[in-house]
Amino acid sequence: MRKGSLATLLTVLVALVACVPPGDADADRDIGARVEARLAGLDATMSLWARHIPTGREIAINPDLPMNTLSAIKIPIMAKVFRDHAEGRLDLDARHTVEADDMRRGSGLIQTFAPGLEPTLRGLVTQMIITSDNTATDMVIDLVGMERVNEMLAVNVYEQTRLKHTTHRLFLETWIRTDDAFASLSEREVFERGFPADEDAAARSFGIEGDSTIWLGRTTAREMGRLLEQILQGELAGRAASDEMVEILSRQFYTTRLPRMVRFQGVGVAHKTGDWPPHAGNDVGILFYDVGPAIISVFTNQNRGDFFELEEKLGLIAQEIVEAWR
């Protein structure tokens, strides 16, 4: 979805709002029950909040339960960059050198290049979102400041949503929990080691995902959904900046959750995943379709079941919500 087509689509959707009838209470209870039943079939802690923007219809299942964001916390980091750019603090076109110490494991492609790459800040933000690049993420956090991201969230009355750590600190924890002596590992040493692979590594990984003291970020399904709505409505940054953020989200590489079914049914999805597989699989997004848009914010933490089944269920939930709100 390119910028011009996105702006046109948003204009048309706003015009359609007055034409959409109010929701039916019985139908909303029915879709809510079906979504809750799907989530209940997972052996995981789960939370969901969804809203049909034109009518205000909502589905809320544990919507205010604090959850481990994992990479979904990269959305407010992106928002802070665009606000800083608008205020002249940062230049989205400025280039930044990726040094050896900047490299991070996990998701993302920058780690596959030799040190010395010089992407623009806009490129770093884009990779932070569309490939969930962890190298880009920590570089961007260094540029905007973790405290300043959280100040933005607090000012906008997000009580639970906070950026808590860098990805380096999270990955360092996987080593500290094997031996406290690893606490002194440098950023480069953590990168070179990768992740522990001993026989107890999976159990420790599950424990880390559930330990709120080491979460990459904290949020609730309702708050992260509201954040997306603020971006969509141009309330966190200017209209042009908000449209660009939605356009970046629409280029997401990972399509096995919310877009899984609906992307073949004429629905555009601008979204961000958050992963600690197989223990957590989150997805939050804006779904654009004929009588939309709709926002779906869903978190699954501490999963003990099949991860592929988890992803499929999130795809089916998105499909059912779109069909119910058409």
mmCIF file of C-alpha atoms in Angstrom:
data_model
loop_
_atom_site.group_PDB
_atom_site.id
_atom_site.type_symbol
_atom_site.label_atom_id
_atom_site.label_comp_id
_atom_site.label_asym_id
_atom_site.label_seq_id
_atom_site.Cartn_x
_atom_site.Cartn_y
_atom_site.Cartn_z
ATOM 1 C CA MET A 1 0.000 0.000 0.000
ATOM 2 C CA ARG A 2 1.651 3.232 -1.149
ATOM 3 C CA LYS A 3 1.232 6.638 0.486
ATOM 4 C CA GLY A 4 -1.088 8.078 -2.155
ATOM 5 C CA SER A 5 -3.433 5.100 -2.188
ATOM 6 C CA LEU A 6 -3.418 4.976 1.617
ATOM 7 C CA ALA A 7 -4.422 8.633 1.927
ATOM 8 C CA THR A 8 -7.224 8.123 -0.609
ATOM 9 C CA LEU A 9 -8.433 5.025 1.253
ATOM 10 C CA LEU A 10 -8.501 6.880 4.582
ATOM 11 C CA THR A 11 -10.553 9.700 3.034
ATOM 12 C CA VAL A 12 -13.081 7.233 1.621
ATOM 13 C CA LEU A 13 -13.327 5.348 4.915
ATOM 14 C CA VAL A 14 -14.037 8.537 6.849
ATOM 15 C CA ALA A 15 -16.803 9.391 4.373
ATOM 16 C CA LEU A 16 -18.333 5.948 4.871
ATOM 17 C CA VAL A 17 -18.638 6.277 8.642
ATOM 18 C CA ALA A 18 -22.026 8.028 8.472
ATOM 19 C CA CYS A 19 -23.353 5.327 6.152
ATOM 20 C CA VAL A 20 -22.668 2.370 8.454
ATOM 21 C CA PRO A 21 -25.553 1.309 10.708
ATOM 22 C CA PRO A 22 -25.026 0.886 14.462
ATOM 23 C CA GLY A 23 -24.022 -2.536 15.720
ATOM 24 C CA ASP A 24 -26.463 -5.212 16.753
ATOM 25 C CA ALA A 25 -26.052 -6.148 20.439
ATOM 26 C CA ASP A 26 -26.996 -9.800 19.936
ATOM 27 C CA ALA A 27 -24.611 -10.140 16.996
ATOM 28 C CA ASP A 28 -21.820 -8.554 19.025
ATOM 29 C CA ARG A 29 -22.398 -10.976 21.895
ATOM 30 C CA ASP A 30 -22.306 -13.858 19.430
ATOM 31 C CA ILE A 31 -19.023 -12.879 17.784
ATOM 32 C CA GLY A 32 -17.532 -12.089 21.176
ATOM 33 C CA ALA A 33 -18.450 -15.553 22.443
ATOM 34 C CA ARG A 34 -17.001 -17.240 19.365
ATOM 35 C CA VAL A 35 -13.738 -15.319 19.633
ATOM 36 C CA GLU A 36 -13.489 -16.089 23.341
ATOM 37 C CA ALA A 37 -14.081 -19.788 22.656
ATOM 38 C CA ARG A 38 -11.240 -19.840 20.121
ATOM 39 C CA LEU A 39 -8.867 -18.176 22.577
ATOM 40 C CA ALA A 40 -9.991 -20.490 25.377
ATOM 41 C CA GLY A 41 -8.865 -23.413 23.251
ATOM 42 C CA LEU A 42 -5.266 -22.238 23.617
ATOM 43 C CA ASP A 43 -3.145 -23.311 26.570
ATOM 44 C CA ALA A 44 -1.912 -19.761 27.084
ATOM 45 C CA THR A 45 -2.592 -16.475 28.831
ATOM 46 C CA MET A 46 -4.508 -14.360 26.353
ATOM 47 C CA SER A 47 -5.974 -10.905 25.938
ATOM 48 C CA LEU A 48 -7.910 -9.286 23.083
ATOM 49 C CA TRP A 49 -9.490 -5.957 22.287
ATOM 50 C CA ALA A 50 -11.060 -5.100 18.940
ATOM 51 C CA ARG A 51 -12.994 -2.087 17.672
ATOM 52 C CA HIS A 52 -14.878 -1.358 14.463
ATOM 53 C CA ILE A 53 -13.940 2.284 13.942
ATOM 54 C CA PRO A 54 -17.033 3.456 11.985
ATOM 55 C CA THR A 55 -19.580 2.102 14.500
ATOM 56 C CA GLY A 56 -17.574 1.844 17.724
ATOM 57 C CA ARG A 57 -18.515 -1.826 18.150
ATOM 58 C CA GLU A 58 -16.072 -3.632 20.434
ATOM 59 C CA ILE A 59 -14.950 -7.061 21.577
ATOM 60 C CA ALA A 60 -13.043 -7.211 24.857
ATOM 61 C CA ILE A 61 -11.559 -10.368 26.404
ATOM 62 C CA ASN A 62 -9.237 -9.708 29.349
ATOM 63 C CA PRO A 63 -8.541 -6.345 27.637
ATOM 64 C CA ASP A 64 -6.850 -4.727 30.641
ATOM 65 C CA LEU A 65 -4.604 -7.624 31.656
ATOM 66 C CA PRO A 66 -0.923 -6.551 31.575
ATOM 67 C CA MET A 67 0.874 -8.544 28.887
ATOM 68 C CA ASN A 68 4.391 -9.037 27.570
ATOM 69 C CA THR A 69 4.506 -6.969 24.390
ATOM 70 C CA LEU A 70 7.677 -8.401 22.939
ATOM 71 C CA SER A 71 8.185 -6.592 19.619
ATOM 72 C CA ALA A 72 4.762 -4.927 19.595
ATOM 73 C CA ILE A 73 6.389 -2.275 21.808
ATOM 74 C CA LYS A 74 8.240 -1.126 18.704
ATOM 75 C CA ILE A 75 5.099 0.751 17.613
ATOM 76 C CA PRO A 76 5.380 3.503 20.263
ATOM 77 C CA ILE A 77 9.134 3.688 19.585
ATOM 78 C CA MET A 78 8.273 4.438 15.943
ATOM 79 C CA ALA A 79 5.708 7.034 17.016
ATOM 80 C CA LYS A 80 8.289 8.817 19.142
ATOM 81 C CA VAL A 81 10.725 8.979 16.223
ATOM 82 C CA PHE A 82 8.122 10.622 14.008
ATOM 83 C CA ARG A 83 7.223 13.120 16.738
ATOM 84 C CA ASP A 84 10.901 13.975 17.223
ATOM 85 C CA HIS A 85 11.326 14.403 13.474
ATOM 86 C CA ALA A 86 8.361 16.797 13.387
ATOM 87 C CA GLU A 87 9.906 18.809 16.246
ATOM 88 C CA GLY A 88 13.303 18.972 14.540
ATOM 89 C CA ARG A 89 15.048 16.756 17.114
ATOM 90 C CA LEU A 90 15.773 13.946 14.654
ATOM 91 C CA ASP A 91 16.194 13.753 10.884
ATOM 92 C CA LEU A 92 14.571 10.707 9.308
ATOM 93 C CA ASP A 93 16.931 11.021 6.331
ATOM 94 C CA ALA A 94 20.122 11.156 8.413
ATOM 95 C CA ARG A 95 22.385 8.126 8.047
ATOM 96 C CA HIS A 96 23.680 6.100 10.983
ATOM 97 C CA THR A 97 26.555 3.624 10.882
ATOM 98 C CA VAL A 98 25.866 0.111 12.151
ATOM 99 C CA GLU A 99 28.892 -0.824 14.259
ATOM 100 C CA ALA A 100 29.871 -4.325 15.344
ATOM 101 C CA ASP A 101 28.571 -3.622 18.863
ATOM 102 C CA ASP A 102 25.162 -2.661 17.461
ATOM 103 C CA MET A 103 24.440 -6.126 16.065
ATOM 104 C CA ARG A 104 21.599 -8.113 17.668
ATOM 105 C CA ARG A 105 20.379 -11.681 17.215
ATOM 106 C CA GLY A 106 16.772 -12.729 16.798
ATOM 107 C CA SER A 107 14.632 -11.201 14.075
ATOM 108 C CA GLY A 108 15.882 -8.838 11.392
ATOM 109 C CA LEU A 109 18.296 -8.785 8.487
ATOM 110 C CA ILE A 110 20.825 -6.106 9.438
ATOM 111 C CA GLN A 111 22.744 -8.676 11.499
ATOM 112 C CA THR A 112 23.544 -10.528 8.258
ATOM 113 C CA PHE A 113 25.561 -7.595 6.871
ATOM 114 C CA ALA A 114 29.137 -6.695 7.731
ATOM 115 C CA PRO A 115 29.520 -3.779 10.161
ATOM 116 C CA GLY A 116 29.648 -0.410 8.421
ATOM 117 C CA LEU A 117 26.201 -0.387 6.846
ATOM 118 C CA GLU A 118 24.785 3.169 6.827
ATOM 119 C CA PRO A 119 20.971 3.111 6.718
ATOM 120 C CA THR A 120 18.885 6.239 7.205
ATOM 121 C CA LEU A 121 16.873 6.614 10.391
ATOM 122 C CA ARG A 122 13.762 6.075 8.282
ATOM 123 C CA GLY A 123 15.317 2.810 7.074
ATOM 124 C CA LEU A 124 16.083 1.730 10.642
ATOM 125 C CA VAL A 125 12.509 2.456 11.735
ATOM 126 C CA THR A 126 11.119 0.627 8.724
ATOM 127 C CA GLN A 127 13.215 -2.471 9.426
ATOM 128 C CA MET A 128 12.330 -2.282 13.127
ATOM 129 C CA ILE A 129 8.688 -2.689 12.086
ATOM 130 C CA ILE A 130 8.518 -4.773 8.909
ATOM 131 C CA THR A 131 11.188 -7.360 9.768
ATOM 132 C CA SER A 132 11.131 -6.612 13.523
ATOM 133 C CA ASP A 133 14.871 -5.978 13.251
ATOM 134 C CA ASN A 134 16.459 -6.009 16.710
ATOM 135 C CA THR A 135 19.671 -4.298 15.615
ATOM 136 C CA ALA A 136 17.596 -1.422 14.246
ATOM 137 C CA THR A 137 15.454 -1.392 17.377
ATOM 138 C CA ASP A 138 18.272 -0.851 19.835
ATOM 139 C CA MET A 139 19.865 1.771 17.592
ATOM 140 C CA VAL A 140 16.561 3.648 17.455
ATOM 141 C CA ILE A 141 16.070 3.359 21.231
ATOM 142 C CA ASP A 142 19.545 4.887 21.662
ATOM 143 C CA LEU A 143 18.520 7.797 19.429
ATOM 144 C CA VAL A 144 15.149 8.623 21.010
ATOM 145 C CA GLY A 145 15.803 7.511 24.589
ATOM 146 C CA MET A 146 13.799 4.910 26.488
ATOM 147 C CA GLU A 147 12.652 7.420 29.097
ATOM 148 C CA ARG A 148 11.365 9.791 26.431
ATOM 149 C CA VAL A 149 9.300 7.017 24.805
ATOM 150 C CA ASN A 150 7.730 6.322 28.182
ATOM 151 C CA GLU A 151 7.151 10.021 28.839
ATOM 152 C CA MET A 152 5.183 10.225 25.577
ATOM 153 C CA LEU A 153 3.082 7.258 26.670
ATOM 154 C CA ALA A 154 2.448 8.712 30.126
ATOM 155 C CA VAL A 155 1.436 12.116 28.743
ATOM 156 C CA ASN A 156 -1.074 10.385 26.466
ATOM 157 C CA VAL A 157 -2.545 8.550 29.479
ATOM 158 C CA TYR A 158 -1.228 5.082 28.779
ATOM 159 C CA GLU A 159 -1.085 3.670 32.286
ATOM 160 C CA GLN A 160 0.296 0.213 31.510
ATOM 161 C CA THR A 161 2.182 0.580 28.230
ATOM 162 C CA ARG A 162 5.898 1.029 28.795
ATOM 163 C CA LEU A 163 9.194 0.204 27.065
ATOM 164 C CA LYS A 164 11.161 -1.644 29.760
ATOM 165 C CA HIS A 165 14.388 -2.931 28.199
ATOM 166 C CA THR A 166 16.489 -3.045 25.062
ATOM 167 C CA THR A 167 16.659 -6.272 23.071
ATOM 168 C CA HIS A 168 20.302 -6.597 24.146
ATOM 169 C CA ARG A 169 19.260 -6.623 27.795
ATOM 170 C CA LEU A 170 16.607 -9.248 27.098
ATOM 171 C CA PHE A 171 19.043 -11.477 25.228
ATOM 172 C CA LEU A 172 21.706 -11.015 27.910
ATOM 173 C CA GLU A 173 19.190 -12.385 30.418
ATOM 174 C CA THR A 174 19.105 -15.716 28.569
ATOM 175 C CA TRP A 175 22.784 -16.091 29.479
ATOM 176 C CA ILE A 176 22.596 -14.688 32.994
ATOM 177 C CA ARG A 177 20.025 -17.335 33.849
ATOM 178 C CA THR A 178 22.471 -20.051 32.901
ATOM 179 C CA ASP A 179 25.231 -18.512 35.039
ATOM 180 C CA ASP A 180 25.426 -15.148 36.848
ATOM 181 C CA ALA A 181 29.010 -14.812 35.609
ATOM 182 C CA PHE A 182 27.615 -14.003 32.156
ATOM 183 C CA ALA A 183 26.251 -10.665 33.453
ATOM 184 C CA SER A 184 29.501 -9.027 32.303
ATOM 185 C CA LEU A 185 29.126 -10.107 28.664
ATOM 186 C CA SER A 186 29.488 -7.214 26.230
ATOM 187 C CA GLU A 187 26.963 -6.442 23.515
ATOM 188 C CA ARG A 188 29.203 -8.041 20.900
ATOM 189 C CA GLU A 189 29.817 -11.121 23.042
ATOM 190 C CA VAL A 190 26.079 -11.674 23.467
ATOM 191 C CA PHE A 191 25.661 -11.359 19.707
ATOM 192 C CA GLU A 192 28.453 -13.805 18.955
ATOM 193 C CA ARG A 193 27.149 -16.358 21.450
ATOM 194 C CA GLY A 194 23.590 -16.317 20.113
ATOM 195 C CA PHE A 195 21.246 -18.094 22.521
ATOM 196 C CA PRO A 196 21.805 -20.952 24.995
ATOM 197 C CA ALA A 197 20.983 -24.380 23.580
ATOM 198 C CA ASP A 198 21.486 -26.686 26.553
ATOM 199 C CA GLU A 199 18.805 -29.129 27.680
ATOM 200 C CA ASP A 200 17.328 -26.660 30.183
ATOM 201 C CA ALA A 201 17.240 -23.724 27.758
ATOM 202 C CA ALA A 202 13.577 -24.164 26.765
ATOM 203 C CA ALA A 203 12.373 -24.161 30.379
ATOM 204 C CA ARG A 204 14.414 -21.052 31.158
ATOM 205 C CA SER A 205 13.095 -19.367 28.028
ATOM 206 C CA PHE A 206 9.523 -20.022 29.138
ATOM 207 C CA GLY A 207 10.352 -18.525 32.522
ATOM 208 C CA ILE A 208 11.878 -15.402 30.982
ATOM 209 C CA GLU A 209 8.823 -14.811 28.804
ATOM 210 C CA GLY A 210 6.595 -14.925 31.876
ATOM 211 C CA ASP A 211 8.799 -12.806 34.132
ATOM 212 C CA SER A 212 7.457 -9.249 34.051
ATOM 213 C CA THR A 213 10.741 -7.843 35.386
ATOM 214 C CA ILE A 214 12.511 -8.717 32.128
ATOM 215 C CA TRP A 215 9.727 -8.029 29.612
ATOM 216 C CA LEU A 216 10.854 -6.010 26.602
ATOM 217 C CA GLY A 217 7.678 -4.003 27.065
ATOM 218 C CA ARG A 218 4.402 -4.067 28.971
ATOM 219 C CA THR A 219 0.934 -3.187 27.699
ATOM 220 C CA THR A 220 -2.690 -4.260 27.602
ATOM 221 C CA ALA A 221 -4.683 -5.245 24.537
ATOM 222 C CA ARG A 222 -6.930 -2.213 24.996
ATOM 223 C CA GLU A 223 -4.053 0.248 25.343
ATOM 224 C CA MET A 224 -2.151 -1.067 22.344
ATOM 225 C CA GLY A 225 -5.353 -0.987 20.311
ATOM 226 C CA ARG A 226 -5.966 2.614 21.372
ATOM 227 C CA LEU A 227 -2.400 3.480 20.372
ATOM 228 C CA LEU A 228 -3.083 2.173 16.864
ATOM 229 C CA GLU A 229 -6.329 4.148 16.772
ATOM 230 C CA GLN A 230 -4.470 7.322 17.746
ATOM 231 C CA ILE A 231 -1.977 6.719 14.956
ATOM 232 C CA LEU A 232 -4.793 6.057 12.477
ATOM 233 C CA GLN A 233 -6.575 9.265 13.488
ATOM 234 C CA GLY A 234 -3.399 11.374 13.362
ATOM 235 C CA GLU A 235 -3.443 12.113 17.082
ATOM 236 C CA LEU A 236 0.093 11.010 18.039
ATOM 237 C CA ALA A 237 1.796 12.824 15.181
ATOM 238 C CA GLY A 238 0.735 14.958 12.224
ATOM 239 C CA ARG A 239 -1.475 13.571 9.469
ATOM 240 C CA ALA A 240 1.380 12.959 7.011
ATOM 241 C CA ALA A 241 3.535 11.293 9.679
ATOM 242 C CA SER A 242 0.615 9.135 10.805
ATOM 243 C CA ASP A 243 -0.099 8.053 7.242
ATOM 244 C CA GLU A 244 3.563 7.091 6.808
ATOM 245 C CA MET A 245 3.496 5.038 10.021
ATOM 246 C CA VAL A 246 0.407 3.167 8.814
ATOM 247 C CA GLU A 247 2.093 2.639 5.440
ATOM 248 C CA ILE A 248 5.156 1.162 7.164
ATOM 249 C CA LEU A 249 2.952 -1.130 9.258
ATOM 250 C CA SER A 250 1.200 -2.264 6.065
ATOM 251 C CA ARG A 251 4.546 -3.563 4.709
ATOM 252 C CA GLN A 252 4.937 -6.079 7.547
ATOM 253 C CA PHE A 253 6.770 -9.241 6.417
ATOM 254 C CA TYR A 254 5.139 -11.621 8.909
ATOM 255 C CA THR A 255 1.667 -12.667 7.760
ATOM 256 C CA THR A 256 0.924 -15.869 9.680
ATOM 257 C CA ARG A 257 -1.415 -14.352 12.308
ATOM 258 C CA LEU A 258 -3.955 -11.550 11.776
ATOM 259 C CA PRO A 259 -3.463 -11.454 7.970
ATOM 260 C CA ARG A 260 -3.322 -15.247 7.639
ATOM 261 C CA MET A 261 -6.822 -15.644 6.133
ATOM 262 C CA VAL A 262 -8.083 -12.144 5.404
ATOM 263 C CA ARG A 263 -5.237 -10.970 3.186
ATOM 264 C CA PHE A 264 -6.677 -13.210 0.466
ATOM 265 C CA GLN A 265 -10.158 -11.744 0.988
ATOM 266 C CA GLY A 266 -9.642 -8.125 0.028
ATOM 267 C CA VAL A 267 -8.484 -6.965 3.450
ATOM 268 C CA GLY A 268 -5.346 -4.858 3.914
ATOM 269 C CA VAL A 269 -3.590 -5.285 7.258
ATOM 270 C CA ALA A 270 -1.207 -2.751 8.802
ATOM 271 C CA HIS A 271 0.202 -4.558 11.825
ATOM 272 C CA LYS A 272 3.062 -5.464 14.142
ATOM 273 C CA THR A 273 3.825 -8.849 15.597
ATOM 274 C CA GLY A 274 5.564 -9.679 18.867
ATOM 275 C CA ASP A 275 7.301 -13.020 19.339
ATOM 276 C CA TRP A 276 9.040 -15.288 21.787
ATOM 277 C CA PRO A 277 8.246 -18.562 20.015
ATOM 278 C CA PRO A 278 6.865 -20.959 20.950
ATOM 279 C CA HIS A 279 5.867 -19.260 24.204
ATOM 280 C CA ALA A 280 4.319 -16.017 22.913
ATOM 281 C CA GLY A 281 2.793 -14.832 19.667
ATOM 282 C CA ASN A 282 1.175 -11.373 19.629
ATOM 283 C CA ASP A 283 -0.268 -9.345 16.784
ATOM 284 C CA VAL A 284 -1.847 -5.891 16.742
ATOM 285 C CA GLY A 285 -3.146 -4.263 13.612
ATOM 286 C CA ILE A 286 -5.501 -2.079 11.627
ATOM 287 C CA LEU A 287 -7.626 -3.980 9.101
ATOM 288 C CA PHE A 288 -8.769 -2.006 6.058
ATOM 289 C CA TYR A 289 -11.783 -3.293 4.145
ATOM 290 C CA ASP A 290 -15.010 -2.111 2.520
ATOM 291 C CA VAL A 291 -16.858 -1.089 5.718
ATOM 292 C CA GLY A 292 -13.832 -0.848 7.991
ATOM 293 C CA PRO A 293 -11.370 -0.073 9.299
ATOM 294 C CA ALA A 294 -11.217 -2.282 12.363
ATOM 295 C CA ILE A 295 -8.504 -2.604 14.974
ATOM 296 C CA ILE A 296 -7.570 -5.950 16.511
ATOM 297 C CA SER A 297 -5.086 -6.181 19.369
ATOM 298 C CA VAL A 298 -4.382 -9.705 20.591
ATOM 299 C CA PHE A 299 -1.738 -11.063 22.957
ATOM 300 C CA THR A 300 -0.897 -14.673 23.802
ATOM 301 C CA ASN A 301 1.757 -15.195 26.475
ATOM 302 C CA GLN A 302 2.975 -18.311 28.316
ATOM 303 C CA ASN A 303 1.806 -20.618 25.544
ATOM 304 C CA ARG A 304 2.261 -24.315 26.310
ATOM 305 C CA GLY A 305 0.494 -25.609 23.218
ATOM 306 C CA ASP A 306 1.266 -25.854 19.528
ATOM 307 C CA PHE A 307 2.586 -22.539 18.170
ATOM 308 C CA PHE A 308 1.260 -23.170 14.659
ATOM 309 C CA GLU A 309 -2.215 -23.727 16.082
ATOM 310 C CA LEU A 310 -1.890 -20.444 17.979
ATOM 311 C CA GLU A 311 -1.066 -18.565 14.783
ATOM 312 C CA GLU A 312 -3.908 -20.225 12.883
ATOM 313 C CA LYS A 313 -6.424 -19.293 15.568
ATOM 314 C CA LEU A 314 -5.400 -15.653 15.451
ATOM 315 C CA GLY A 315 -5.943 -15.740 11.696
ATOM 316 C CA LEU A 316 -9.378 -17.310 12.115
ATOM 317 C CA ILE A 317 -10.312 -14.753 14.763
ATOM 318 C CA ALA A 318 -9.430 -11.894 12.415
ATOM 319 C CA GLN A 319 -11.527 -13.490 9.672
ATOM 320 C CA GLU A 320 -14.540 -13.939 11.956
ATOM 321 C CA ILE A 321 -14.357 -10.349 13.210
ATOM 322 C CA VAL A 322 -14.139 -8.935 9.690
ATOM 323 C CA GLU A 323 -17.119 -11.042 8.565
ATOM 324 C CA ALA A 324 -19.177 -10.098 11.635
ATOM 325 C CA TRP A 325 -18.534 -6.392 11.124
ATOM 326 C CA ARG A 326 -19.239 -6.336 7.398
#
